[in-house]
PDB file of C-alpha atoms and ligand atoms in Angstrom:
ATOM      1  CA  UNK A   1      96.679  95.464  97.930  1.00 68.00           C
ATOM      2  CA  UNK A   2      98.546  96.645 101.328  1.00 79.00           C
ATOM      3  CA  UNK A   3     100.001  93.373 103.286  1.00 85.00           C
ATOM      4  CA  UNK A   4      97.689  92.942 106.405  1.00 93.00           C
ATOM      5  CA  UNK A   5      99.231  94.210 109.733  1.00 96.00           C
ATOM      6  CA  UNK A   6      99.372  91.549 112.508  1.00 97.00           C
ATOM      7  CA  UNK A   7      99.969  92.068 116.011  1.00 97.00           C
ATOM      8  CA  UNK A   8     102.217  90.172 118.484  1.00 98.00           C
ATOM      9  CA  UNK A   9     102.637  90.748 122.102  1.00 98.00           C
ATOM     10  CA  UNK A  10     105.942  90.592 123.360  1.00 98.00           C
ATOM     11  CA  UNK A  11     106.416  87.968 125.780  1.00 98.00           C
ATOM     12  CA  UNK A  12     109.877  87.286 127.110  1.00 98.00           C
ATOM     13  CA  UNK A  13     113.439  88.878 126.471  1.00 98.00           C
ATOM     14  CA  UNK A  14     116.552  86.649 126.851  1.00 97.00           C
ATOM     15  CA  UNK A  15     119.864  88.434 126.703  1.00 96.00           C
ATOM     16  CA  UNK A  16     122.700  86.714 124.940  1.00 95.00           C
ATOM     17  CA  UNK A  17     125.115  90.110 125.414  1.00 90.00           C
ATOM     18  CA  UNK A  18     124.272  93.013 126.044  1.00 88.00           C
ATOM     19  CA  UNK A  19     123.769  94.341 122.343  1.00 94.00           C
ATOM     20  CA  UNK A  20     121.837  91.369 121.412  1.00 96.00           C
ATOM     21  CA  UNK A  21     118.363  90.154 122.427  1.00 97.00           C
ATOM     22  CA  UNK A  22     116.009  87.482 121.032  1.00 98.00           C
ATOM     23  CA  UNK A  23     112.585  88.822 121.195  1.00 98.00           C
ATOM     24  CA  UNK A  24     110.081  86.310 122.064  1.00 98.00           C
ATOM     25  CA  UNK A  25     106.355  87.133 120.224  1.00 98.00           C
ATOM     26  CA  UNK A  26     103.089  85.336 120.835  1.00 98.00           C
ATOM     27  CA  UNK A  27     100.637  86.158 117.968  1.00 97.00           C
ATOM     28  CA  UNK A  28      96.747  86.232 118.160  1.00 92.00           C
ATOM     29  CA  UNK A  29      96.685  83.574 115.561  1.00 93.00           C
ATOM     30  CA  UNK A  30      98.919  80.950 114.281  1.00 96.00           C
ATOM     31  CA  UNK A  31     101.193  82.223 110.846  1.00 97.00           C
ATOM     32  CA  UNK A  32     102.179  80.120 108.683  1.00 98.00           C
ATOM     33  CA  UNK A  33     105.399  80.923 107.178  1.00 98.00           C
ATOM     34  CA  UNK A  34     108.685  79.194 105.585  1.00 98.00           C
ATOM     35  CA  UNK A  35     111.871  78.131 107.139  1.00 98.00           C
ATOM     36  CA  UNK A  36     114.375  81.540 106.482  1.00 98.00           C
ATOM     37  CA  UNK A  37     111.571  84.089 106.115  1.00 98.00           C
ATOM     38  CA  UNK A  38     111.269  86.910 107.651  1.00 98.00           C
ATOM     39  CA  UNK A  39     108.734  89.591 109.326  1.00 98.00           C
ATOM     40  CA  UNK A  40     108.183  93.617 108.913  1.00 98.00           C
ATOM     41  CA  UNK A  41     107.796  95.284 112.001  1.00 98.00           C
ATOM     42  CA  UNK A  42     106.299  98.780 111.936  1.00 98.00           C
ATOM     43  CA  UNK A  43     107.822 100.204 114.407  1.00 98.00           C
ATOM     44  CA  UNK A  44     106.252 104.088 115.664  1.00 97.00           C
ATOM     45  CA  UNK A  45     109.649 106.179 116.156  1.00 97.00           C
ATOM     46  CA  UNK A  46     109.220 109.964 116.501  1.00 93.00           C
ATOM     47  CA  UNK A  47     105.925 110.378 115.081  1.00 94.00           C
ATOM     48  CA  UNK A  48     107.277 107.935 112.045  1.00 96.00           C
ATOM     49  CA  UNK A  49     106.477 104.269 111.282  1.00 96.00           C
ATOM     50  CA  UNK A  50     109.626 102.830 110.777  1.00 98.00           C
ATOM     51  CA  UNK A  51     109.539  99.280 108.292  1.00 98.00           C
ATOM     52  CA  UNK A  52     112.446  96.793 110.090  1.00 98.00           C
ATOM     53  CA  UNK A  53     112.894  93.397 108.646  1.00 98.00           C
ATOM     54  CA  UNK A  54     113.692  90.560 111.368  1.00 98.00           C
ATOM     55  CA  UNK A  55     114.063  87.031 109.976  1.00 98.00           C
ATOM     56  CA  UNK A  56     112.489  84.345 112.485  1.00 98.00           C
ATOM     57  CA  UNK A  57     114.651  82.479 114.144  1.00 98.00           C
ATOM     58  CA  UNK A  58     112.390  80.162 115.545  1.00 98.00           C
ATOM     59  CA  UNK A  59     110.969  77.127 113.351  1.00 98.00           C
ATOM     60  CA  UNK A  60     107.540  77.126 111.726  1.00 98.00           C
ATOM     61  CA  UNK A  61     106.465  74.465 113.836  1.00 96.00           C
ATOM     62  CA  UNK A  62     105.730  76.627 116.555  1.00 96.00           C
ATOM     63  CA  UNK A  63     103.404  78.932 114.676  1.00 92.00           C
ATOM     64  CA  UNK A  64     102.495  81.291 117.745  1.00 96.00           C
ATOM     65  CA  UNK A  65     104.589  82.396 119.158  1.00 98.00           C
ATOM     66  CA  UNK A  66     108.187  83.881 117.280  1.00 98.00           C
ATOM     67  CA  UNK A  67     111.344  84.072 118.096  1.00 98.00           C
ATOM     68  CA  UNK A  68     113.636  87.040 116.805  1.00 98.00           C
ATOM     69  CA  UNK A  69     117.596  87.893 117.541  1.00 98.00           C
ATOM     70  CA  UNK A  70     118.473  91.170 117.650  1.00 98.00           C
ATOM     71  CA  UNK A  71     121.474  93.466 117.388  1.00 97.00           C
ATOM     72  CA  UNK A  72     121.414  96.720 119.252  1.00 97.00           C
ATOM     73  CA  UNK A  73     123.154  99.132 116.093  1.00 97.00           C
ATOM     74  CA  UNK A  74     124.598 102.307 117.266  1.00 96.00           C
ATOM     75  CA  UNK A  75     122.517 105.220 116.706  1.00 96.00           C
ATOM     76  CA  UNK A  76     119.913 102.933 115.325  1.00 98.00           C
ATOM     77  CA  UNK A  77     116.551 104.118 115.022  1.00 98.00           C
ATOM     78  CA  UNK A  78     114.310 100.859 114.612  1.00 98.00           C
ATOM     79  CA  UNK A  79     116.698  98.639 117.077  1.00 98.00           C
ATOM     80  CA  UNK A  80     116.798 100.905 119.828  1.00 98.00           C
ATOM     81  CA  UNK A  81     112.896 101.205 119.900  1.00 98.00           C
ATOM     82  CA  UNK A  82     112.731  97.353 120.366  1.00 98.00           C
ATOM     83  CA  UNK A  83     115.395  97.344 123.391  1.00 98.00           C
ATOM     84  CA  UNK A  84     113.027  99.765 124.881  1.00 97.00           C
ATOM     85  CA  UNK A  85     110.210  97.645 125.042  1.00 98.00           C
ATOM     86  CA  UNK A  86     108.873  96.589 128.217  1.00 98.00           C
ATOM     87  CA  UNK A  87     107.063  92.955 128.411  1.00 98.00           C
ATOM     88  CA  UNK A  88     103.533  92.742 126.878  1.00 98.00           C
ATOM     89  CA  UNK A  89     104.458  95.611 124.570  1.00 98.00           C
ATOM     90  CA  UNK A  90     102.430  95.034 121.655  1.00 98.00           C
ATOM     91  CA  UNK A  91     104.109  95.306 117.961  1.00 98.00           C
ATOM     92  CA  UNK A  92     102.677  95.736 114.581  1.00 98.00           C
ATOM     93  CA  UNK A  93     103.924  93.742 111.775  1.00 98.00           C
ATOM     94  CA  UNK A  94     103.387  92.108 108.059  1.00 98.00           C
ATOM     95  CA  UNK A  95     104.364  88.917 106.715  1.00 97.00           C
ATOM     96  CA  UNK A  96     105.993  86.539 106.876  1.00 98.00           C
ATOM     97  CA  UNK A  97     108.177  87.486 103.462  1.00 98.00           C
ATOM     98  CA  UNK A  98     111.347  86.530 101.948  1.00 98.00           C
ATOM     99  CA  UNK A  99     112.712  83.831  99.578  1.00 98.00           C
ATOM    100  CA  UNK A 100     115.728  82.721 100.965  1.00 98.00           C
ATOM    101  CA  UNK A 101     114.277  79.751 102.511  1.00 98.00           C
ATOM    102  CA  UNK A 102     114.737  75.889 102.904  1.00 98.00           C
ATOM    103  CA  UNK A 103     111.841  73.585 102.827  1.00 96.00           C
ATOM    104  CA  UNK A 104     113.911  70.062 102.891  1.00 95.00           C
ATOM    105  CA  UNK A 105     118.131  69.102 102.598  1.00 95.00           C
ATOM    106  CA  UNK A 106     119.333  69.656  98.850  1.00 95.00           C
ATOM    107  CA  UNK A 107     120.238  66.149  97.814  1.00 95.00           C
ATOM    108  CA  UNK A 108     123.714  67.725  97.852  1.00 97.00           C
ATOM    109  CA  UNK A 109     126.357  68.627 100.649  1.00 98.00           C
ATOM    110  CA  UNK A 110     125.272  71.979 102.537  1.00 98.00           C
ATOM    111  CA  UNK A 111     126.945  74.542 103.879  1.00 98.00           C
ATOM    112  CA  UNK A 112     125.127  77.353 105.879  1.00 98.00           C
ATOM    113  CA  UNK A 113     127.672  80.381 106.871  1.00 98.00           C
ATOM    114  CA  UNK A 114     126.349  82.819 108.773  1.00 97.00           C
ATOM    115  CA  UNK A 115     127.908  85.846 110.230  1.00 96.00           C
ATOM    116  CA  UNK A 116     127.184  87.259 113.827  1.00 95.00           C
ATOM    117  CA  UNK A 117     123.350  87.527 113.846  1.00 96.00           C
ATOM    118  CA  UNK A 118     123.111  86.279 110.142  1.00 97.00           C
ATOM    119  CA  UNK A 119     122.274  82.568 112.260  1.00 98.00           C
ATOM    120  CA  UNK A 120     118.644  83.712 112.679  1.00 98.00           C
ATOM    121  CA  UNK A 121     117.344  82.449 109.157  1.00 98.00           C
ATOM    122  CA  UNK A 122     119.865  79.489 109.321  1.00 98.00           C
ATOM    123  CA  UNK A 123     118.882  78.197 112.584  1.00 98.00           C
ATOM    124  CA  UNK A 124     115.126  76.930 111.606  1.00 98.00           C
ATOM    125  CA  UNK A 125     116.483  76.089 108.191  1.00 98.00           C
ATOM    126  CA  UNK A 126     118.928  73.832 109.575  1.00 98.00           C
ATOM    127  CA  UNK A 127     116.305  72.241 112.234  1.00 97.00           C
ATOM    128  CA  UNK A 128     113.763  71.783 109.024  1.00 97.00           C
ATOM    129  CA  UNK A 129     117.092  69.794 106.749  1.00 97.00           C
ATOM    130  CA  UNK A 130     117.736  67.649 110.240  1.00 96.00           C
ATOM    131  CA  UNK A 131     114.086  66.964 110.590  1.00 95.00           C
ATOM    132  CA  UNK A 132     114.513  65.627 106.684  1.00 91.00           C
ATOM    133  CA  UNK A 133     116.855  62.382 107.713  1.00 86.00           C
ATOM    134  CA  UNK A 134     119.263  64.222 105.607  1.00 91.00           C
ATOM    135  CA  UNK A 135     121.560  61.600 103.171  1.00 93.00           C
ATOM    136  CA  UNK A 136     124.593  64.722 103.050  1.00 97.00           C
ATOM    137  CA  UNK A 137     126.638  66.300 105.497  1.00 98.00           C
ATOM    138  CA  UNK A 138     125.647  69.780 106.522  1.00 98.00           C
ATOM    139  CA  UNK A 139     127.841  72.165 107.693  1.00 98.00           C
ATOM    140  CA  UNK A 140     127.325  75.380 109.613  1.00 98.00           C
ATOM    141  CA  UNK A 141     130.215  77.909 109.683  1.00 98.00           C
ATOM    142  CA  UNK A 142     129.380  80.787 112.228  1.00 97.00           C
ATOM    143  CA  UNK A 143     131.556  83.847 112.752  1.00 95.00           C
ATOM    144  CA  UNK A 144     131.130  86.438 115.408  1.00 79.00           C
ATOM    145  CA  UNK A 145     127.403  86.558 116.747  1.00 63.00           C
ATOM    146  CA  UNK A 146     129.356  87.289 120.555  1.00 65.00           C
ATOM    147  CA  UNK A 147     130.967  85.574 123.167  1.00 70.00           C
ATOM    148  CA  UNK A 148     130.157  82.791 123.311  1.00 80.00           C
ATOM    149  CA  UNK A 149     128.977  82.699 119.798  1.00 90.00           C
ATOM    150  CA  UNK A 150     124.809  82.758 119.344  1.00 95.00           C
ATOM    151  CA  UNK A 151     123.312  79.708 120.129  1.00 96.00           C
ATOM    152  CA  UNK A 152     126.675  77.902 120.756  1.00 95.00           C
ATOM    153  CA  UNK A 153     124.954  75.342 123.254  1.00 95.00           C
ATOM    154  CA  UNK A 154     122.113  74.267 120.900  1.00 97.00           C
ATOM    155  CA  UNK A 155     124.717  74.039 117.589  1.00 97.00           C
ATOM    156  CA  UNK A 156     127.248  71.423 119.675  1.00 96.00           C
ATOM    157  CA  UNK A 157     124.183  69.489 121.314  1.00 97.00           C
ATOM    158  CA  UNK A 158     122.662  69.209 117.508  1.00 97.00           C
ATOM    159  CA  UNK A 159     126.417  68.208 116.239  1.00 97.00           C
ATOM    160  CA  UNK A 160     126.819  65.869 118.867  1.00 97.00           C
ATOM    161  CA  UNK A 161     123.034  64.368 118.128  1.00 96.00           C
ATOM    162  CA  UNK A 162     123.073  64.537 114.262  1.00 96.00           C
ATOM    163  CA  UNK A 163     125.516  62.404 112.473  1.00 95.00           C
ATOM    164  CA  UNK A 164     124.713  64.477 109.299  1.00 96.00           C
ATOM    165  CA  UNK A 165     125.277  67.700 111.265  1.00 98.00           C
ATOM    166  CA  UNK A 166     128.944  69.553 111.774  1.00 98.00           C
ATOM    167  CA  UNK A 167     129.420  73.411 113.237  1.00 98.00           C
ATOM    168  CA  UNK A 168     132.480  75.593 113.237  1.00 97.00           C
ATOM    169  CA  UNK A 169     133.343  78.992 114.456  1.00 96.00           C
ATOM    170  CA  UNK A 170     135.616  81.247 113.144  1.00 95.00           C
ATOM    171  CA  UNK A 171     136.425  85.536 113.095  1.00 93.00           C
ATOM    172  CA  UNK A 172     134.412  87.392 110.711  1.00 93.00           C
ATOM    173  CA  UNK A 173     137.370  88.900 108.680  1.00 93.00           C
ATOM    174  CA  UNK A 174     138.625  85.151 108.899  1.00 95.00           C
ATOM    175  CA  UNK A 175     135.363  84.108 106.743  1.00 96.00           C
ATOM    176  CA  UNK A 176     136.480  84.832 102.881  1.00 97.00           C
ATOM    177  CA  UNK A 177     140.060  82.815 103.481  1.00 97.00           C
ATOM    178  CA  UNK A 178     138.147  80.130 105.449  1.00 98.00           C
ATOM    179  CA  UNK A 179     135.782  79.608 103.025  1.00 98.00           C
ATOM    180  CA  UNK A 180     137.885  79.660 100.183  1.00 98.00           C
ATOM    181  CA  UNK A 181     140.450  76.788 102.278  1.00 98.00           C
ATOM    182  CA  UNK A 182     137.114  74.505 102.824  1.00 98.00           C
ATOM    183  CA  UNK A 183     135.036  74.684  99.767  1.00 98.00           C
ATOM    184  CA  UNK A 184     137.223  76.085  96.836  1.00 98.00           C
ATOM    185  CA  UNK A 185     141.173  74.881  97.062  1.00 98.00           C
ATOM    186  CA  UNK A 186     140.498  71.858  98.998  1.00 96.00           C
ATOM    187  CA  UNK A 187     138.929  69.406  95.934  1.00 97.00           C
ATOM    188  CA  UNK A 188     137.659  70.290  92.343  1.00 97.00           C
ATOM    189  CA  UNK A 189     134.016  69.140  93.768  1.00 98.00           C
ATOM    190  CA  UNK A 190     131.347  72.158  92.835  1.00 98.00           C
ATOM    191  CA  UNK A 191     127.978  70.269  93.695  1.00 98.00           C
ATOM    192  CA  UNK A 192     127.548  71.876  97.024  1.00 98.00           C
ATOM    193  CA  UNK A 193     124.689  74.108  98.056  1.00 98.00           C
ATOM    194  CA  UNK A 194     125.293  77.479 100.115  1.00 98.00           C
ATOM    195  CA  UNK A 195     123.255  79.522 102.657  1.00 98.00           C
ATOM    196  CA  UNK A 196     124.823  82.592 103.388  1.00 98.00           C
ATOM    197  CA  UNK A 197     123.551  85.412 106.419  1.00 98.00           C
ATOM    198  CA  UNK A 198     124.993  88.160 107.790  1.00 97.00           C
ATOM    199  CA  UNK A 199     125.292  91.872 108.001  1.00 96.00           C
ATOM    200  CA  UNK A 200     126.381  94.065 105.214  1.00 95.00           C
ATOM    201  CA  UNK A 201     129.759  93.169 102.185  1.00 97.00           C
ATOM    202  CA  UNK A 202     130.761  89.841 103.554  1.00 97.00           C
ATOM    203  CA  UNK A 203     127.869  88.680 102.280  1.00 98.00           C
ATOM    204  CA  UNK A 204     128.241  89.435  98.654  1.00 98.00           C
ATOM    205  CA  UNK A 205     132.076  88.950  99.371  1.00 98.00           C
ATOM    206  CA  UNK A 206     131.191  85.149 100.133  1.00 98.00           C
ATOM    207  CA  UNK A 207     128.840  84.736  97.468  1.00 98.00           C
ATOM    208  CA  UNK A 208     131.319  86.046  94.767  1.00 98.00           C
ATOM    209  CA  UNK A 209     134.056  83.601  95.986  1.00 98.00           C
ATOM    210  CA  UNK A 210     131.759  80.555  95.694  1.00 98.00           C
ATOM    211  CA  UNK A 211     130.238  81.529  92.384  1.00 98.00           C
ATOM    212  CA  UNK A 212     133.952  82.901  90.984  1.00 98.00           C
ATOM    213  CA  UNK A 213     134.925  79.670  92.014  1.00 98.00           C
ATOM    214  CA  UNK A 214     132.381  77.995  89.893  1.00 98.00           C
ATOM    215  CA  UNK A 215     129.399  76.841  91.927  1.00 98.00           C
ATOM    216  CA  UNK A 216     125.915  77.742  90.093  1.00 98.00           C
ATOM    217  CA  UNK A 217     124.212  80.759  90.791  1.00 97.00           C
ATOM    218  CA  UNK A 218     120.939  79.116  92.140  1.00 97.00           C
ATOM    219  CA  UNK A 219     123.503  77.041  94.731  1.00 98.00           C
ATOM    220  CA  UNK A 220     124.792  79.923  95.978  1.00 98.00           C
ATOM    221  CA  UNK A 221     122.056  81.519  98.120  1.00 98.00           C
ATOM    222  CA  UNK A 222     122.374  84.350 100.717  1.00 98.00           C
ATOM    223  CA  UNK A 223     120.807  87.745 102.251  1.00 98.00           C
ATOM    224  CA  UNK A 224     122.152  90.550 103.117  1.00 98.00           C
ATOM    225  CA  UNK A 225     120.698  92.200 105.580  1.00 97.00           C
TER     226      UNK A 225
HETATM  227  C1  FAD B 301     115.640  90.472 105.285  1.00 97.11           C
HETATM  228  C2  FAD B 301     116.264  91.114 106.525  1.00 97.11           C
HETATM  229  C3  FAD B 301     116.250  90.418 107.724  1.00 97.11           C
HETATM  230  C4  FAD B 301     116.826  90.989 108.852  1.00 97.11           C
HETATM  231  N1  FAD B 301     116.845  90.282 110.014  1.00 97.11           N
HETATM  232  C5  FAD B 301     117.456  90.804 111.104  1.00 97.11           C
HETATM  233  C6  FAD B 301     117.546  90.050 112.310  1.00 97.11           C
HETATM  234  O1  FAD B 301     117.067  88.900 112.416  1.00 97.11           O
HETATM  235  N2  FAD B 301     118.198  90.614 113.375  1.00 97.11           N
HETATM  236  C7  FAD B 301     118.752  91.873 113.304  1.00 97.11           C
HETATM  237  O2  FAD B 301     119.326  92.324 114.318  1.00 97.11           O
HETATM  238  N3  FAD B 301     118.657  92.612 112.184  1.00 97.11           N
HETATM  239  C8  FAD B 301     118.021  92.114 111.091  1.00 97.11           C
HETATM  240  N4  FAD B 301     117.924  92.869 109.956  1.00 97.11           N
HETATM  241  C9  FAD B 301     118.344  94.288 110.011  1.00 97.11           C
HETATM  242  C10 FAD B 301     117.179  95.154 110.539  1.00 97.11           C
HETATM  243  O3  FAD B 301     116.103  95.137 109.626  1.00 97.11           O
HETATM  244  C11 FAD B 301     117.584  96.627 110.715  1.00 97.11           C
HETATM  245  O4  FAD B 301     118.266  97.052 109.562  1.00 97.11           O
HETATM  246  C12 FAD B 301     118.457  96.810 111.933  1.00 97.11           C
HETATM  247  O5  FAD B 301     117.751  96.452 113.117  1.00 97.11           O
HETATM  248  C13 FAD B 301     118.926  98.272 112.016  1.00 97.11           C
HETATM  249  O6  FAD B 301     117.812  99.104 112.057  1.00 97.11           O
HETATM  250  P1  FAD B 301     117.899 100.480 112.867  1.00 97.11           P
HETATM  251  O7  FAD B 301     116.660 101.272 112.576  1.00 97.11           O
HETATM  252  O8  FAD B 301     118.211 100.214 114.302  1.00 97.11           O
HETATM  253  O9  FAD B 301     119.165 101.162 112.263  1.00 97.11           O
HETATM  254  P2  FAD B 301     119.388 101.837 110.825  1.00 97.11           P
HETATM  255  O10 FAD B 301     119.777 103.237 111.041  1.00 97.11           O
HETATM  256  O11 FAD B 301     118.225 101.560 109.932  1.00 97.11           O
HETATM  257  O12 FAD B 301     120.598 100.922 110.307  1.00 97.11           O
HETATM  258  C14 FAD B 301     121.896 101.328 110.365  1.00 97.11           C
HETATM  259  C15 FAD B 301     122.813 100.309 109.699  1.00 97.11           C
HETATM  260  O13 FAD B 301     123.016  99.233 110.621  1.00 97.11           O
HETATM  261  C16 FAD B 301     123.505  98.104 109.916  1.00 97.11           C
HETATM  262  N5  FAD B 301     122.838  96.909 110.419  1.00 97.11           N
HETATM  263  C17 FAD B 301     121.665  96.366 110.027  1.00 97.11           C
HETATM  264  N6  FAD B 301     121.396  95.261 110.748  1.00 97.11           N
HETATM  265  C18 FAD B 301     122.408  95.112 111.608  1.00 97.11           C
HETATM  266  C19 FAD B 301     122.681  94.156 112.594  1.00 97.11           C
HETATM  267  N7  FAD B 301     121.833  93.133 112.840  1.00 97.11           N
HETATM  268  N8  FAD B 301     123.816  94.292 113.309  1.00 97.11           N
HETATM  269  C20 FAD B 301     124.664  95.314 113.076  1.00 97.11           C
HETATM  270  N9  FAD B 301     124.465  96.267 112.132  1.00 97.11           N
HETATM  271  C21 FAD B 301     123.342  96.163 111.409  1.00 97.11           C
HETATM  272  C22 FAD B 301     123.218  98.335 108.455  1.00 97.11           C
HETATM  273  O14 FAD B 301     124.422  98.578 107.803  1.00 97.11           O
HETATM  274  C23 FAD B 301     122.318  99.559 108.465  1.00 97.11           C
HETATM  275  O15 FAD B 301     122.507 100.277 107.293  1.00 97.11           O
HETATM  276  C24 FAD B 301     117.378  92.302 108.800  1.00 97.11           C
HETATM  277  C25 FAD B 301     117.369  92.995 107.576  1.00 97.11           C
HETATM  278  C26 FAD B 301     116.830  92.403 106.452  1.00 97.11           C
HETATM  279  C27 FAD B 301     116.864  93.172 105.155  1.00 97.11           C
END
């Protein structure tokens, strides 16, 4: 059975640079949906419908209205439609879908890296371990995403308010060596749990490091968008 198609009006752009935008949505009706999932937008381009994944970078507790961050990719088809929108535009979509989600803190140390725009998913999945009372650290490592990075502000004010809570920023070639320094050479300790975001090979790069390295499969979690 075909997904149903929901529609969302768009209600507000903010720009964080000016190839990046978060999209803010208000829906007809609430949708209920996990933190780190995502949502299909049909998108009409040149007499096609175009299928674009966004993941939600807002937090489930606001159920209508959605938040999505956006990259502006050269030559890009589905992206360059949305940067076209004007205000009250209204946009088809289906879901929300995905699996790489987070419901409540592993009882485990947890990192979250996320690359550039890769903070989308990571952002209501950290709000959602915080809102836990978490008993280990978590750790955010964010590369790229612009200058200042994405959602710089919010990530120090949270580090600043959450004992539990720690953010760095690094290059996104930087990522592989940095992560290996942190979590591999530094101690022989392998019970962490990984979220890992971002935009095409660093991703599986990352997760190969971690799992070569000898953390489980099912700790190592990521998409690749
Ligand atoms: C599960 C999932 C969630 C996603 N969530 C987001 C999101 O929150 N924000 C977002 O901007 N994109 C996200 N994407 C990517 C998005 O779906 C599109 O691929 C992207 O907007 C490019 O579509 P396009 O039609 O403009 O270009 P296309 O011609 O379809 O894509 C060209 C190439 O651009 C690259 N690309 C894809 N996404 C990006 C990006 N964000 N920045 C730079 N290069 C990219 C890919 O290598 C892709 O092959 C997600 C993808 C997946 C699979």
């Amino acid at each position: 059975m075909a997904a149903p198609e929901l529609t969302a009006r768009l209600e507000r752009v903010v720009e964080h640079g000016a190839e990046t935008r978060s999209f803010f949505l208000r829906l007809a009706a609430p949708l209920a949906f996990r933190p780190g999932q995502f949502i299909s937008c049909l998108l009409p381009v040149a007499g096609e419908r175009l299928i674009r994944p966004y993941s939600i970078a807002s937090s489930p507790e606001e159920s209508d209205r959605l938040e999505l961050v956006v990259d502006r990719v050269p030559g890009g088809p589905g992206s360059h439609y949305l940067f076209t929108l004007p205000i009250g535009a209204t946009i088809q979509f289906t879901g929300p879908w995905g699996t790489f989600i987070l419901d409540q803190a592993p009882p485990a140390e947890t990192v979250f890296i996320a690359d550039g725009t890769g903070i989308a998913p990571i952002r209501p999945m950290l709000r959602r371990a915080l809102a836990g009372t978490p008993t280990h650290p978590l750790r955010l490592l964010h590369a790229g995403g612009g200058s200042p990075p994405l959602f710089r502000e919010e990530m120090t004010q949270l580090a600043r308010n959450e004992r539990a809570f720690s953010v760095d920023y690094a290059d996104s070639p930087a990522l592989p060596g940095e992560v290996r320094r942190r979590w591999v050479a530094s101690d022989a300790d392998r019970s962490r749990h990984f979220f890992i975001c971002g935009v095409g090979t660093i991703v599986p790069t990352l997760r190969d490091v971690l799992r070569q390295a000898g953390y489980a499969r099912r700790a190592v979690q990521y998409e690749k968008w």
